[in-house]
Coordinates of C-alpha atoms (C1' of nucleotides) in Angstrom, one line a residue:
Chain A
V1 CA -24.0 0.2 24.1
N2 CA -24.0 -3.3 22.6
T3 CA -21.9 -6.4 22.6
V4 CA -20.0 -6.4 19.4
N5 CA -16.4 -7.0 20.1
H6 CA -13.3 -5.1 19.1
P7 CA -11.5 -6.6 16.1
T8 CA -8.9 -9.1 17.1
R9 CA -6.0 -10.7 15.5
S10 CA -7.5 -14.1 16.1
D11 CA -10.9 -13.1 14.6
P12 CA -10.1 -11.0 11.6
M13 CA -13.7 -11.0 10.3
S14 CA -14.9 -9.1 13.3
K15 CA -13.3 -6.0 11.9
Y16 CA -16.2 -5.6 9.5
K17 CA -18.8 -5.5 12.2
M18 CA -19.9 -2.0 13.1
N19 CA -21.2 -1.3 16.5
P20 CA -24.9 -0.8 15.9
Y21 CA -26.2 2.3 17.6
I22 CA -29.3 1.9 19.7
P23 CA -30.3 5.0 21.8
E24 CA -31.1 3.8 25.3
S25 CA -31.7 6.7 27.6
D26 CA -34.3 9.5 27.1
A27 CA -31.5 12.0 27.3
E28 CA -29.9 10.3 24.4
K29 CA -33.1 10.4 22.3
A30 CA -33.6 14.0 23.2
Y31 CA -30.1 14.9 22.2
L32 CA -30.5 13.2 18.8
E33 CA -33.8 14.9 18.1
A34 CA -32.4 18.3 19.0
Y35 CA -29.2 17.7 17.1
D36 CA -28.8 20.5 14.6
P37 CA -26.4 19.6 11.8
S38 CA -26.5 23.1 10.4
K39 CA -24.0 24.4 12.9
Y40 CA -21.3 22.2 11.4
P41 CA -19.5 23.0 8.1
S42 CA -21.2 21.2 5.2
V43 CA -19.5 20.0 2.1
F44 CA -20.4 18.1 -1.1
T45 CA -19.0 14.7 -1.9
T46 CA -18.0 13.3 -5.2
V47 CA -16.4 10.1 -6.4
D48 CA -14.0 10.0 -9.3
I49 CA -12.6 6.9 -10.8
A50 CA -9.3 6.2 -12.6
I51 CA -10.5 3.4 -14.9
F52 CA -7.4 1.6 -16.3
T53 CA -7.3 -0.9 -19.1
M54 CA -4.7 -2.4 -21.4
R55 CA -4.8 -2.0 -25.1
G56 CA -2.1 -3.1 -27.5
G57 CA 0.4 -3.4 -24.7
R58 CA -0.2 0.1 -23.6
L59 CA -1.9 1.3 -20.4
H60 CA -5.0 3.4 -20.9
V61 CA -7.2 5.5 -18.7
L62 CA -10.7 6.6 -19.3
L63 CA -11.3 10.3 -19.5
I64 CA -14.3 12.5 -20.3
E65 CA -14.3 15.8 -21.9
R66 CA -16.2 18.1 -19.7
A67 CA -19.4 19.5 -21.2
D68 CA -20.0 22.1 -18.5
F69 CA -18.3 24.6 -16.4
P70 CA -16.0 24.5 -14.6
Y71 CA -13.1 23.3 -16.7
K72 CA -15.4 23.1 -19.7
G73 CA -13.6 21.4 -22.5
C74 CA -10.9 19.9 -20.3
W75 CA -10.4 16.2 -20.0
A76 CA -11.1 14.8 -16.6
L77 CA -11.6 11.6 -14.7
P78 CA -15.2 10.4 -14.8
G79 CA -17.2 10.7 -11.6
G80 CA -20.1 12.4 -10.0
F81 CA -21.9 13.3 -6.8
V82 CA -22.6 10.7 -4.1
E83 CA -26.3 10.1 -3.6
P84 CA -27.7 10.3 -0.1
D85 CA -28.6 6.7 0.2
E86 CA -25.6 4.9 -1.2
T87 CA -22.2 4.0 0.2
L88 CA -19.1 5.4 -1.3
D89 CA -18.3 2.0 -2.9
E90 CA -21.8 1.9 -4.3
A91 CA -21.4 5.3 -5.8
A92 CA -18.1 4.3 -7.4
L93 CA -19.7 1.1 -8.8
R94 CA -22.6 3.2 -10.2
E95 CA -20.4 5.6 -11.9
L96 CA -18.2 2.8 -13.2
A97 CA -21.3 1.1 -14.7
E98 CA -22.6 4.4 -16.2
E99 CA -19.3 5.2 -17.8
T100 CA -18.3 1.8 -19.1
S101 CA -21.7 0.0 -19.7
L102 CA -20.4 -3.1 -18.0
T103 CA -22.4 -6.1 -19.3
G104 CA -22.3 -8.2 -16.2
D105 CA -19.9 -10.8 -17.3
Q106 CA -17.0 -8.4 -17.1
T107 CA -14.3 -9.0 -14.7
G108 CA -12.6 -6.2 -12.9
H109 CA -11.3 -4.7 -9.7
L110 CA -12.3 -1.5 -7.8
E111 CA -10.7 0.0 -4.8
Q112 CA -10.6 3.3 -3.0
L113 CA -7.5 5.3 -3.7
G114 CA -7.8 8.3 -1.4
T115 CA -9.6 11.5 -0.7
Y116 CA -8.8 14.9 -2.0
G117 CA -10.4 17.8 -0.2
D118 CA -8.3 20.9 -0.4
P119 CA -10.4 24.1 -0.2
G120 CA -10.2 25.7 -3.7
R121 CA -9.8 22.4 -5.6
D122 CA -13.2 23.1 -7.1
P123 CA -14.3 26.7 -7.9
R124 CA -17.9 25.8 -7.1
G125 CA -17.2 25.4 -3.4
R126 CA -16.0 22.9 -0.9
I127 CA -16.1 19.5 -2.6
I128 CA -14.6 16.4 -1.1
D129 CA -13.6 14.0 -3.8
V130 CA -13.2 10.3 -2.9
A131 CA -11.0 8.8 -5.7
Y132 CA -11.2 5.2 -6.8
I133 CA -9.2 3.0 -9.0
A134 CA -10.7 0.4 -11.4
L135 CA -8.8 -2.2 -13.4
L136 CA -10.5 -3.7 -16.4
P137 CA -9.7 -6.0 -19.3
D138 CA -10.0 -4.4 -22.6
V139 CA -13.5 -2.9 -22.9
P140 CA -15.0 -0.8 -25.7
D141 CA -15.0 3.0 -25.7
P142 CA -18.1 4.1 -23.8
E143 CA -21.0 6.2 -24.9
A144 CA -20.8 9.7 -23.7
G145 CA -23.0 10.2 -20.7
S146 CA -25.1 13.2 -19.9
D147 CA -22.2 14.9 -18.1
A148 CA -19.6 14.2 -20.8
A149 CA -19.3 15.6 -24.3
H150 CA -16.9 12.9 -25.2
A151 CA -15.4 9.9 -23.3
R152 CA -12.6 7.7 -24.5
F153 CA -9.6 5.8 -23.3
W154 CA -6.3 7.6 -23.5
A155 CA -2.9 5.9 -23.5
I156 CA -0.9 7.3 -20.6
E157 CA 2.0 7.9 -23.0
D158 CA -0.2 10.0 -25.3
L159 CA -1.4 12.1 -22.4
V160 CA 2.2 12.9 -21.6
E161 CA 3.2 13.5 -25.2
E162 CA 0.3 15.7 -26.1
Q163 CA 0.5 17.5 -22.8
V164 CA -3.2 17.0 -22.2
Q165 CA -4.5 19.3 -19.4
L166 CA -6.6 17.6 -16.8
A167 CA -9.3 19.4 -14.9
F168 CA -9.2 20.2 -11.1
D169 CA -6.5 18.3 -9.2
H170 CA -6.9 15.3 -11.4
P171 CA -3.2 15.5 -12.5
R172 CA -2.3 14.5 -9.0
I173 CA -5.1 12.0 -8.6
L174 CA -4.0 10.3 -11.8
A175 CA -0.4 10.2 -10.7
D176 CA -1.3 8.8 -7.4
A177 CA -3.5 6.2 -9.1
L178 CA -0.7 5.1 -11.4
E179 CA 1.7 4.8 -8.5
R180 CA -0.8 2.8 -6.5
A181 CA -1.6 0.5 -9.4
A182 CA 2.1 0.0 -10.1
G183 CA 2.8 -0.9 -6.5
K184 CA -0.1 -3.3 -6.3
L185 CA 1.1 -5.4 -9.1
E186 CA 4.1 -6.2 -7.0
Y187 CA 2.4 -8.0 -4.3
T188 CA -1.0 -8.9 -5.6
T189 CA -2.3 -10.9 -8.6
L190 CA -4.2 -7.9 -10.0
A191 CA -2.2 -8.0 -13.2
T192 CA -4.5 -10.8 -14.4
T193 CA -7.4 -8.4 -14.1
F194 CA -6.1 -6.6 -17.2
C195 CA -6.0 -9.8 -19.2
A196 CA -8.8 -11.6 -21.0
E197 CA -10.1 -14.8 -19.4
E198 CA -7.4 -16.7 -21.2
F199 CA -4.0 -15.2 -21.7
T200 CA -0.4 -16.0 -22.5
L201 CA 2.5 -15.3 -20.2
T202 CA 3.6 -12.6 -22.7
D203 CA 0.2 -10.9 -22.3
L204 CA 0.7 -10.9 -18.6
R205 CA 4.3 -9.7 -18.8
R206 CA 3.2 -6.8 -21.0
V207 CA 0.9 -5.7 -18.3
Y208 CA 3.8 -5.4 -15.9
E209 CA 6.0 -3.8 -18.5
A210 CA 3.4 -1.2 -19.4
M211 CA 2.7 -0.4 -15.8
W212 CA 6.3 -0.2 -14.7
G213 CA 7.8 1.3 -17.9
T214 CA 10.5 -1.4 -17.9
A215 CA 11.4 -4.5 -20.0
L216 CA 11.4 -7.7 -18.1
D217 CA 13.3 -10.9 -18.9
K218 CA 10.7 -13.2 -20.4
A219 CA 12.4 -16.4 -19.2
N220 CA 12.7 -15.2 -15.6
F221 CA 9.2 -13.8 -15.7
A222 CA 7.6 -17.0 -17.0
R223 CA 9.5 -19.1 -14.4
K224 CA 8.4 -16.8 -11.5
A225 CA 4.8 -16.5 -12.6
Q226 CA 4.4 -20.3 -12.8
Q227 CA 6.2 -20.9 -9.6
T228 CA 4.1 -18.6 -7.6
D229 CA 1.3 -20.6 -6.1
G230 CA -2.2 -19.8 -7.4
F231 CA -1.1 -17.0 -9.7
V232 CA -1.7 -18.6 -13.1
V233 CA -3.2 -22.0 -14.1
A234 CA -2.0 -23.6 -17.3
Q235 CA -4.6 -24.6 -19.8
D236 CA -4.2 -27.4 -22.3
K237 CA -4.4 -25.0 -25.2
Q238 CA -2.1 -22.9 -27.2
R239 CA -2.7 -19.7 -29.1
T240 CA -1.3 -19.3 -32.5
G241 CA -1.5 -16.5 -35.0
G242 CA -1.5 -13.8 -32.3
S243 CA 2.1 -13.0 -33.1
R244 CA 4.8 -14.0 -35.5
G245 CA 6.6 -16.5 -33.4
A246 CA 5.9 -19.9 -31.9
P247 CA 2.5 -20.7 -30.4
A248 CA 2.1 -19.8 -26.8
R249 CA 0.4 -21.7 -24.0
L250 CA -2.7 -20.2 -22.6
F251 CA -3.3 -19.6 -18.9
K252 CA -6.2 -18.6 -16.6
A253 CA -6.0 -16.6 -13.4
G254 CA -5.5 -18.7 -10.3
D255 CA -7.2 -18.4 -6.9
A256 CA -4.5 -16.4 -5.1
T257 CA -5.0 -12.7 -4.5
D258 CA -1.6 -12.1 -2.9
L259 CA 1.7 -12.9 -4.5
H260 CA 4.2 -14.9 -2.4
P261 CA 6.9 -14.1 -2.9
A262 CA 6.3 -10.6 -4.3
M263 CA 7.1 -9.7 -7.9
L264 CA 9.3 -6.7 -7.1
R265 CA 9.9 -3.9 -9.6
P266 CA 13.5 -3.5 -10.8
A267 CA 15.1 -0.5 -9.1
E268 CA 15.0 1.7 -12.1
A269 CA 11.2 1.4 -12.2
R270 CA 10.8 2.2 -8.5
N271 CA 10.8 6.0 -8.7
A272 CA 8.6 6.3 -11.8
F273 CA 6.4 8.4 -9.4
L274 CA 7.3 9.7 -6.0
P275 CA 6.7 7.0 -3.4
D276 CA 4.5 7.7 -0.4
A277 CA 3.1 10.9 -1.9
D278 CA 0.2 11.0 0.6
A279 CA 2.4 10.6 3.7
R280 CA 3.2 13.7 5.7
T281 CA 6.1 13.6 8.0
I282 CA 5.3 15.8 10.9
R283 CA 8.9 16.6 11.5
R284 CA 12.1 14.8 10.7
N285 CA 14.8 16.5 12.7
R286 CA 17.3 13.7 12.9
Chain B
V5 CA -7.7 26.7 -19.6
N6 CA -4.1 27.0 -18.7
T7 CA -0.7 25.5 -19.4
V8 CA 0.1 23.2 -16.5
N9 CA 1.1 19.9 -18.0
H10 CA -0.1 16.4 -17.2
P11 CA 2.1 14.5 -14.7
T12 CA 4.7 12.5 -16.5
R13 CA 7.0 9.8 -15.5
S14 CA 10.0 11.9 -16.3
D15 CA 8.8 14.9 -14.2
P16 CA 7.3 13.4 -11.1
M17 CA 7.0 16.7 -9.3
S18 CA 4.4 17.9 -11.8
K19 CA 1.9 15.6 -10.2
Y20 CA 1.5 18.0 -7.4
K21 CA 0.5 20.9 -9.6
M22 CA -3.2 21.5 -9.8
N23 CA -4.6 23.2 -12.8
P24 CA -5.5 26.7 -11.6
Y25 CA -9.0 27.7 -12.5
I26 CA -9.5 31.0 -14.2
P27 CA -12.9 31.8 -15.6
E28 CA -12.5 33.2 -19.1
S29 CA -15.8 33.7 -20.8
D30 CA -18.8 35.7 -19.6
A31 CA -20.9 32.5 -19.9
E32 CA -18.5 30.8 -17.5
K33 CA -18.7 33.6 -15.0
A34 CA -22.4 33.7 -15.2
Y35 CA -22.6 29.9 -14.7
L36 CA -20.5 30.1 -11.5
E37 CA -22.5 33.0 -10.1
A38 CA -25.8 31.2 -10.8
Y39 CA -24.4 27.9 -9.4
D40 CA -26.7 26.6 -6.7
P41 CA -25.0 24.0 -4.5
S42 CA -28.2 23.3 -2.6
K43 CA -29.4 21.0 -5.3
Y44 CA -26.7 18.5 -4.5
P45 CA -26.6 16.2 -1.5
S46 CA -24.7 17.8 1.3
V47 CA -22.7 16.0 4.0
F48 CA -20.5 16.7 6.9
T49 CA -16.8 15.8 7.0
T50 CA -14.7 14.6 9.9
V51 CA -11.2 13.4 10.3
D52 CA -10.3 10.6 12.8
I53 CA -6.8 9.5 13.6
A54 CA -5.4 6.2 14.7
I55 CA -2.4 7.5 16.7
F56 CA 0.0 4.6 17.4
T57 CA 2.9 4.6 19.7
M58 CA 5.1 1.9 21.3
R59 CA 5.3 1.5 25.1
G60 CA 7.3 -1.3 26.8
G61 CA 7.4 -3.3 23.6
R62 CA 3.7 -3.1 23.1
L63 CA 1.8 -1.3 20.4
H64 CA -0.7 1.3 21.8
V65 CA -3.4 3.4 20.2
L66 CA -4.8 6.6 21.6
L67 CA -8.5 6.5 22.3
I68 CA -10.9 8.9 23.9
E69 CA -13.9 8.1 26.0
R70 CA -16.8 10.0 24.4
A71 CA -18.4 12.6 26.6
D72 CA -21.4 13.2 24.4
F73 CA -24.0 11.3 22.4
P74 CA -23.9 9.4 20.3
Y75 CA -22.0 6.5 21.7
K76 CA -21.5 8.4 25.0
G77 CA -19.2 6.5 27.2
C78 CA -17.7 4.4 24.4
W79 CA -14.1 4.6 23.5
A80 CA -13.4 6.0 20.1
L81 CA -10.6 7.2 17.8
P82 CA -9.9 10.9 18.4
G83 CA -11.1 13.3 15.6
G84 CA -13.4 16.1 14.8
F85 CA -15.0 18.1 12.1
V86 CA -13.1 19.6 9.2
E87 CA -13.1 23.4 9.3
P88 CA -14.1 25.3 6.1
D89 CA -10.7 26.8 5.4
E90 CA -8.3 23.9 6.0
T91 CA -7.2 21.0 4.0
L92 CA -7.8 17.5 5.2
D93 CA -4.2 17.1 6.1
E94 CA -4.3 20.3 8.1
A95 CA -7.4 19.1 9.9
A96 CA -5.6 15.9 10.8
L97 CA -2.5 17.8 12.0
R98 CA -4.7 20.1 14.1
E99 CA -6.5 17.2 15.7
L100 CA -3.2 15.4 16.3
A101 CA -1.8 18.5 18.0
E102 CA -4.9 19.0 20.1
E103 CA -4.9 15.4 21.3
T104 CA -1.2 14.9 21.9
S105 CA 0.1 18.4 22.8
L106 CA 3.0 17.8 20.5
T107 CA 5.9 20.0 21.7
G108 CA 7.4 20.8 18.3
D109 CA 10.5 18.8 18.6
Q110 CA 8.5 15.6 18.3
T111 CA 9.1 13.3 15.4
G112 CA 6.3 11.5 13.8
H113 CA 4.5 10.4 10.7
L114 CA 1.0 11.2 9.5
E115 CA -0.8 9.8 6.4
Q116 CA -4.2 9.3 5.1
L117 CA -5.7 5.8 5.6
G118 CA -9.0 6.0 3.8
T119 CA -12.5 7.3 3.9
Y120 CA -15.5 5.8 5.5
G121 CA -18.9 7.1 4.4
D122 CA -21.6 4.4 4.7
P123 CA -25.0 6.0 5.3
G124 CA -25.9 5.1 8.8
R125 CA -22.4 5.0 10.2
D126 CA -23.3 8.0 12.3
P127 CA -26.8 8.4 13.7
R128 CA -26.6 12.1 13.5
G129 CA -26.7 12.0 9.7
R130 CA -24.5 11.6 6.7
I131 CA -21.0 12.1 7.9
I132 CA -18.0 11.3 5.8
D133 CA -15.0 10.3 7.9
V134 CA -11.5 10.7 6.5
A135 CA -9.3 8.4 8.6
Y136 CA -5.6 9.1 9.2
I137 CA -2.8 7.1 10.8
A138 CA -0.1 8.7 12.9
L139 CA 3.0 7.0 14.2
L140 CA 4.7 8.6 17.2
P141 CA 7.6 7.7 19.6
D142 CA 6.5 7.3 23.2
V143 CA 4.6 10.4 24.2
P144 CA 2.8 11.1 27.5
D145 CA -0.9 10.5 27.9
P146 CA -2.8 13.6 26.7
E147 CA -5.0 15.9 28.6
A148 CA -8.7 15.4 27.9
G149 CA -10.0 17.8 25.3
S150 CA -13.4 19.4 25.4
D151 CA -14.8 16.5 23.4
A152 CA -13.3 13.8 25.5
A153 CA -14.1 12.8 29.1
H154 CA -10.9 10.7 29.1
A155 CA -8.1 10.1 26.7
R156 CA -5.4 7.5 27.0
F157 CA -3.2 5.1 25.1
W158 CA -4.5 1.6 25.0
A159 CA -2.4 -1.5 24.3
I160 CA -3.9 -3.3 21.4
E161 CA -3.7 -6.5 23.3
D162 CA -5.6 -5.0 26.2
L163 CA -8.4 -3.8 23.9
V164 CA -8.8 -7.3 22.6
E165 CA -8.6 -8.9 26.0
E166 CA -11.0 -6.6 27.7
Q167 CA -13.3 -6.6 24.7
V168 CA -13.5 -2.9 24.6
Q169 CA -16.3 -1.6 22.4
L170 CA -15.4 1.1 20.0
A171 CA -17.9 3.7 18.8
F172 CA -19.2 4.0 15.2
D173 CA -17.4 1.9 12.6
H174 CA -14.1 2.5 14.5
P175 CA -13.5 -1.2 14.9
R176 CA -13.1 -1.5 11.2
I177 CA -11.1 1.7 10.9
L178 CA -8.7 0.5 13.6
A179 CA -8.3 -2.9 12.0
D180 CA -7.6 -1.3 8.6
A181 CA -5.1 1.1 10.3
L182 CA -3.3 -1.8 12.0
E183 CA -3.1 -3.7 8.7
R184 CA -1.8 -0.7 6.9
A185 CA 0.8 0.1 9.5
A186 CA 2.0 -3.5 9.6
G187 CA 2.3 -3.6 5.9
K188 CA 4.2 -0.3 5.7
L189 CA 6.9 -1.6 8.0
E190 CA 7.7 -4.1 5.3
Y191 CA 8.8 -1.7 2.7
T192 CA 9.5 1.6 4.4
T193 CA 11.7 2.8 7.3
L194 CA 8.8 3.9 9.3
A195 CA 9.6 1.6 12.2
T196 CA 12.2 4.1 13.3
T197 CA 9.4 6.6 13.8
F198 CA 8.3 4.6 16.9
C199 CA 11.8 4.8 18.4
A200 CA 13.5 7.5 20.3
E201 CA 16.2 9.5 18.5
E202 CA 18.8 6.9 19.6
F203 CA 17.8 3.3 19.8
T204 CA 19.2 -0.2 19.8
L205 CA 18.6 -2.8 17.2
T206 CA 16.6 -4.7 19.8
D207 CA 14.4 -1.6 20.3
L208 CA 13.8 -1.6 16.5
R209 CA 13.2 -5.3 16.4
R210 CA 10.6 -5.0 19.1
V211 CA 8.7 -2.5 17.0
Y212 CA 8.4 -5.1 14.2
E213 CA 7.6 -7.9 16.6
A214 CA 4.8 -5.9 18.3
M215 CA 3.3 -4.8 15.0
W216 CA 3.5 -8.2 13.4
G217 CA 2.8 -10.4 16.5
T218 CA 5.8 -12.6 15.7
A219 CA 9.2 -13.2 17.1
L220 CA 12.1 -12.4 14.8
D221 CA 15.6 -13.9 14.8
K222 CA 17.7 -11.2 16.4
A223 CA 20.9 -12.1 14.5
N224 CA 19.2 -12.1 11.1
F225 CA 17.3 -8.9 11.9
A226 CA 20.5 -7.1 13.0
R227 CA 22.3 -8.2 9.8
K228 CA 19.4 -7.1 7.6
A229 CA 18.8 -3.8 9.2
Q230 CA 22.5 -2.8 9.0
Q231 CA 22.8 -4.1 5.4
T232 CA 19.9 -2.1 4.1
D233 CA 21.2 1.2 2.9
G234 CA 20.1 4.3 4.8
F235 CA 18.0 2.4 7.3
V236 CA 20.0 2.8 10.5
V237 CA 23.2 4.7 11.2
A238 CA 25.5 3.3 13.9
Q239 CA 26.6 5.7 16.6
D240 CA 29.9 5.5 18.6
K241 CA 27.9 4.9 21.7
Q242 CA 26.5 2.0 23.7
R243 CA 23.7 1.8 26.0
T244 CA 24.2 -0.2 29.2
G245 CA 21.8 -0.8 32.0
G246 CA 18.7 -0.8 29.9
S247 CA 18.6 -4.6 30.2
R248 CA 20.4 -7.3 32.0
G249 CA 22.8 -8.4 29.3
A250 CA 25.7 -7.0 27.3
P251 CA 25.7 -3.3 26.3
A252 CA 24.0 -2.6 23.0
R253 CA 25.2 -0.3 20.3
L254 CA 23.1 2.8 19.6
F255 CA 21.7 3.8 16.2
K256 CA 19.9 6.7 14.6
A257 CA 17.5 6.6 11.7
G258 CA 19.1 6.9 8.3
D259 CA 18.0 9.0 5.3
A260 CA 16.2 6.3 3.4
T261 CA 12.4 6.3 3.4
D262 CA 12.0 3.1 1.5
L263 CA 13.5 -0.3 2.3
H264 CA 15.5 -2.1 -0.4
P265 CA 15.1 -5.0 -0.2
A266 CA 11.9 -5.1 1.8
M267 CA 11.7 -6.6 5.3
L268 CA 9.0 -9.1 4.6
R269 CA 6.8 -10.5 7.2
P270 CA 7.0 -14.2 7.9
A271 CA 4.1 -16.1 6.4
E272 CA 2.5 -16.7 9.7
A273 CA 2.2 -13.0 10.3
R274 CA 0.7 -12.2 7.0
N275 CA -2.9 -12.8 7.7
A276 CA -3.1 -11.1 11.0
F277 CA -5.8 -9.0 9.3
L278 CA -7.5 -9.6 6.1
P279 CA -5.4 -8.1 3.3
D280 CA -6.9 -5.7 0.8
A281 CA -10.0 -5.1 2.9
D282 CA -10.9 -2.0 0.9
A283 CA -10.8 -3.6 -2.5
R284 CA -13.9 -4.7 -4.2
T285 CA -13.7 -7.2 -6.9
I286 CA -16.5 -6.3 -9.3
R287 CA -16.9 -9.9 -10.4
R288 CA -14.6 -12.9 -10.4
N289 CA -16.2 -15.5 -12.5
R290 CA -13.1 -17.4 -13.6
Chain C
dT27 C1' 14.8 -18.1 -45.8
dT28 C1' 14.5 -14.8 -42.2
dA29 C1' 12.8 -12.7 -38.3
dA30 C1' 10.3 -12.9 -34.3
dT31 C1' 8.5 -15.3 -30.6
dA32 C1' 8.0 -19.3 -27.0
dG33 C1' 10.0 -22.2 -24.0
dT34 C1' 13.9 -24.5 -21.5
dG35 C1' 18.3 -24.8 -19.4
dT36 C1' 22.3 -23.1 -16.8
dC37 C1' 25.2 -20.4 -14.0
dT38 C1' 26.1 -17.0 -10.3
dG39 C1' 25.4 -13.8 -6.7
dT40 C1' 22.5 -12.4 -3.0
dG41 C1' 19.9 -12.8 0.8
dA42 C1' 16.8 -15.2 4.1
dG43 C1' 16.6 -18.4 7.8
dA44 C1' 18.4 -21.6 11.2
dC45 C1' 21.6 -22.0 14.6
dA46 C1' 26.2 -22.1 16.9
dA47 C1' 29.6 -19.6 19.5
dT48 C1' 31.6 -15.9 22.1
dA49 C1' 31.6 -11.6 24.7
dT50 C1' 29.6 -8.6 28.2
dG51 C1' 27.3 -6.8 32.1
dC52 C1' 23.5 -7.4 35.6
dT53 C1' 21.9 -9.9 39.8
Chain D
dA8 C1' 28.8 -17.8 39.5
dG9 C1' 25.0 -17.8 36.8
dC10 C1' 22.0 -15.7 33.6
dA11 C1' 20.3 -12.7 30.1
dT12 C1' 21.5 -10.2 26.4
dA13 C1' 24.5 -8.5 22.3
dT14 C1' 27.2 -9.5 18.5
dT15 C1' 29.6 -12.2 15.2
dG16 C1' 30.0 -16.2 12.3
dT17 C1' 28.6 -20.3 9.5
dC18 C1' 25.9 -23.1 6.7
dT19 C1' 22.1 -24.2 3.6
dC20 C1' 18.5 -23.3 0.5
dA21 C1' 15.7 -20.4 -2.5
dC22 C1' 15.4 -17.2 -5.8
dA23 C1' 16.5 -13.2 -8.8
dG24 C1' 18.9 -11.9 -12.8
dA25 C1' 21.7 -12.7 -16.8
dC26 C1' 22.1 -15.1 -20.8
dA27 C1' 22.5 -19.1 -24.0
dC28 C1' 20.1 -22.4 -26.8
dT29 C1' 16.4 -24.7 -29.3
dA30 C1' 11.8 -25.0 -31.4
dT31 C1' 8.0 -23.1 -33.9
dT32 C1' 5.4 -20.0 -36.6
dA33 C1' 4.5 -15.8 -39.8
dA34 C1' 6.2 -12.8 -43.3

DNA sequence: TTAATAGTGTCTGTGAGACAATATGCT
DNA sequence: AGCATATTGTCTCACAGACACTATTAA
């Protein structure tokens, strides 16, 4: 059909090339013209985003209070339908911008989490939900959009304590998102995404502590963060007055995206959520 | 709406509970009855599976040669449309069974990889593809299904060498699948899924070597595999004749699903594929 | 002055990685 | 006999983790 190669280990960029489709034969063109999509089951597609941010050393997630049925009055992850002409990533970016009014000089991270499509997960019909995760530095509470009576950041602890009920299968999506984010901090530099442009090592450590629910040794953490190449870059400044103690040196995020070696969670923080929740073992009969 | 709690760190199982939806008010029932899904963009949903297995120390993936347009004659990942009454996981399991004729006492692993939904990825229209990964021990080549002229396992190396052209955006899906699988071997016990019920440490080491494209020190690998709790269980048997050298002790897979500590790839095997391909950094202006 | 925080230093145990040495069975 | 393979052993270096100690600021 064309000449684009298969992705190889020696040419990793080729993985992003899709084989363009060019109908060649008349039979092929006739098939495409006669193709009737209505004989296949049709569904609706939404994107939902777990937008995480850090406030006062506590992990927060943005929720909206649903203004309409179904689950009217319930808190839910923000999201919406995918438009016909946009990619899934673009739909997630659009929703993220709508919900948070990003000003353009914001820094953040967005990635696909997974897709949830059980029949019955939405009483309106078969709706496939592609869930995303966004990590943002502290941003203001958003204005309520047309779809949301209220929208605000909730501390995860408060959600648990007040036993807030989330709409649809969002309890599971949020749990998966938390586990994914906690795991990603281990082997990527994404923790800096939660921090302001300049941050102290204590700021950075609090990100890990909030995400893992564990206290970390400040001395060992500081040593490790500075040893890891490209993680943090020391500035010739100090911050004073932010706390009661001595002034702390300021850092910026480095160039690295992966952490070598990894910053592994202590064992007691490993099973905060069930690992590998999405995996299905076909049979384990050993 | 109901009383199911939010997932908590102390009760990880609660993450799997979906809030059941029970319409309460008359307005709610009226809304649902009047709900018109046709005003939302509708798409079609498929599942595709990258089915990996190990043959002769080489990693293989199952491909089908497409019998119909589009991409007729091209090799592609097996898959099909999601039926209206099945979950995504069930659809993937069904396709897996159809393609491999699993006999029931097979052992394997199936997990969701990610979702690919760019407009234009399929010339027939907007089709959202939920991709899965399956890991299987050596299984026979499957019979061709109705949708496939031919189906067989391809060695990854041969795909690269012969510059096989994959249909749709399957080059990227396969590359993502390879990267995911390679990464999972680091911190899970999934490598044993590629092995027969009883295997030698060299069998297991060859799984890692094939997946990472690197030679590993056999002495260090054996020590590490046996030290890691629950990874392998020594049997009171040896296998002889499988190779030219001394007889090798046989092992079975242990109970553990996670590896502590992790079996990290050597640095030269880390960038076999681009890490974090799905992630999108909103802006990195530091 | 007191308490809290930042930063440095030290010690130990574990494990990865390199590599040697020996044992066993196939050809 | 010779060779390929399996298994055990040894040594070194890096790093995680625990913890002590000093310096600096706010209350």
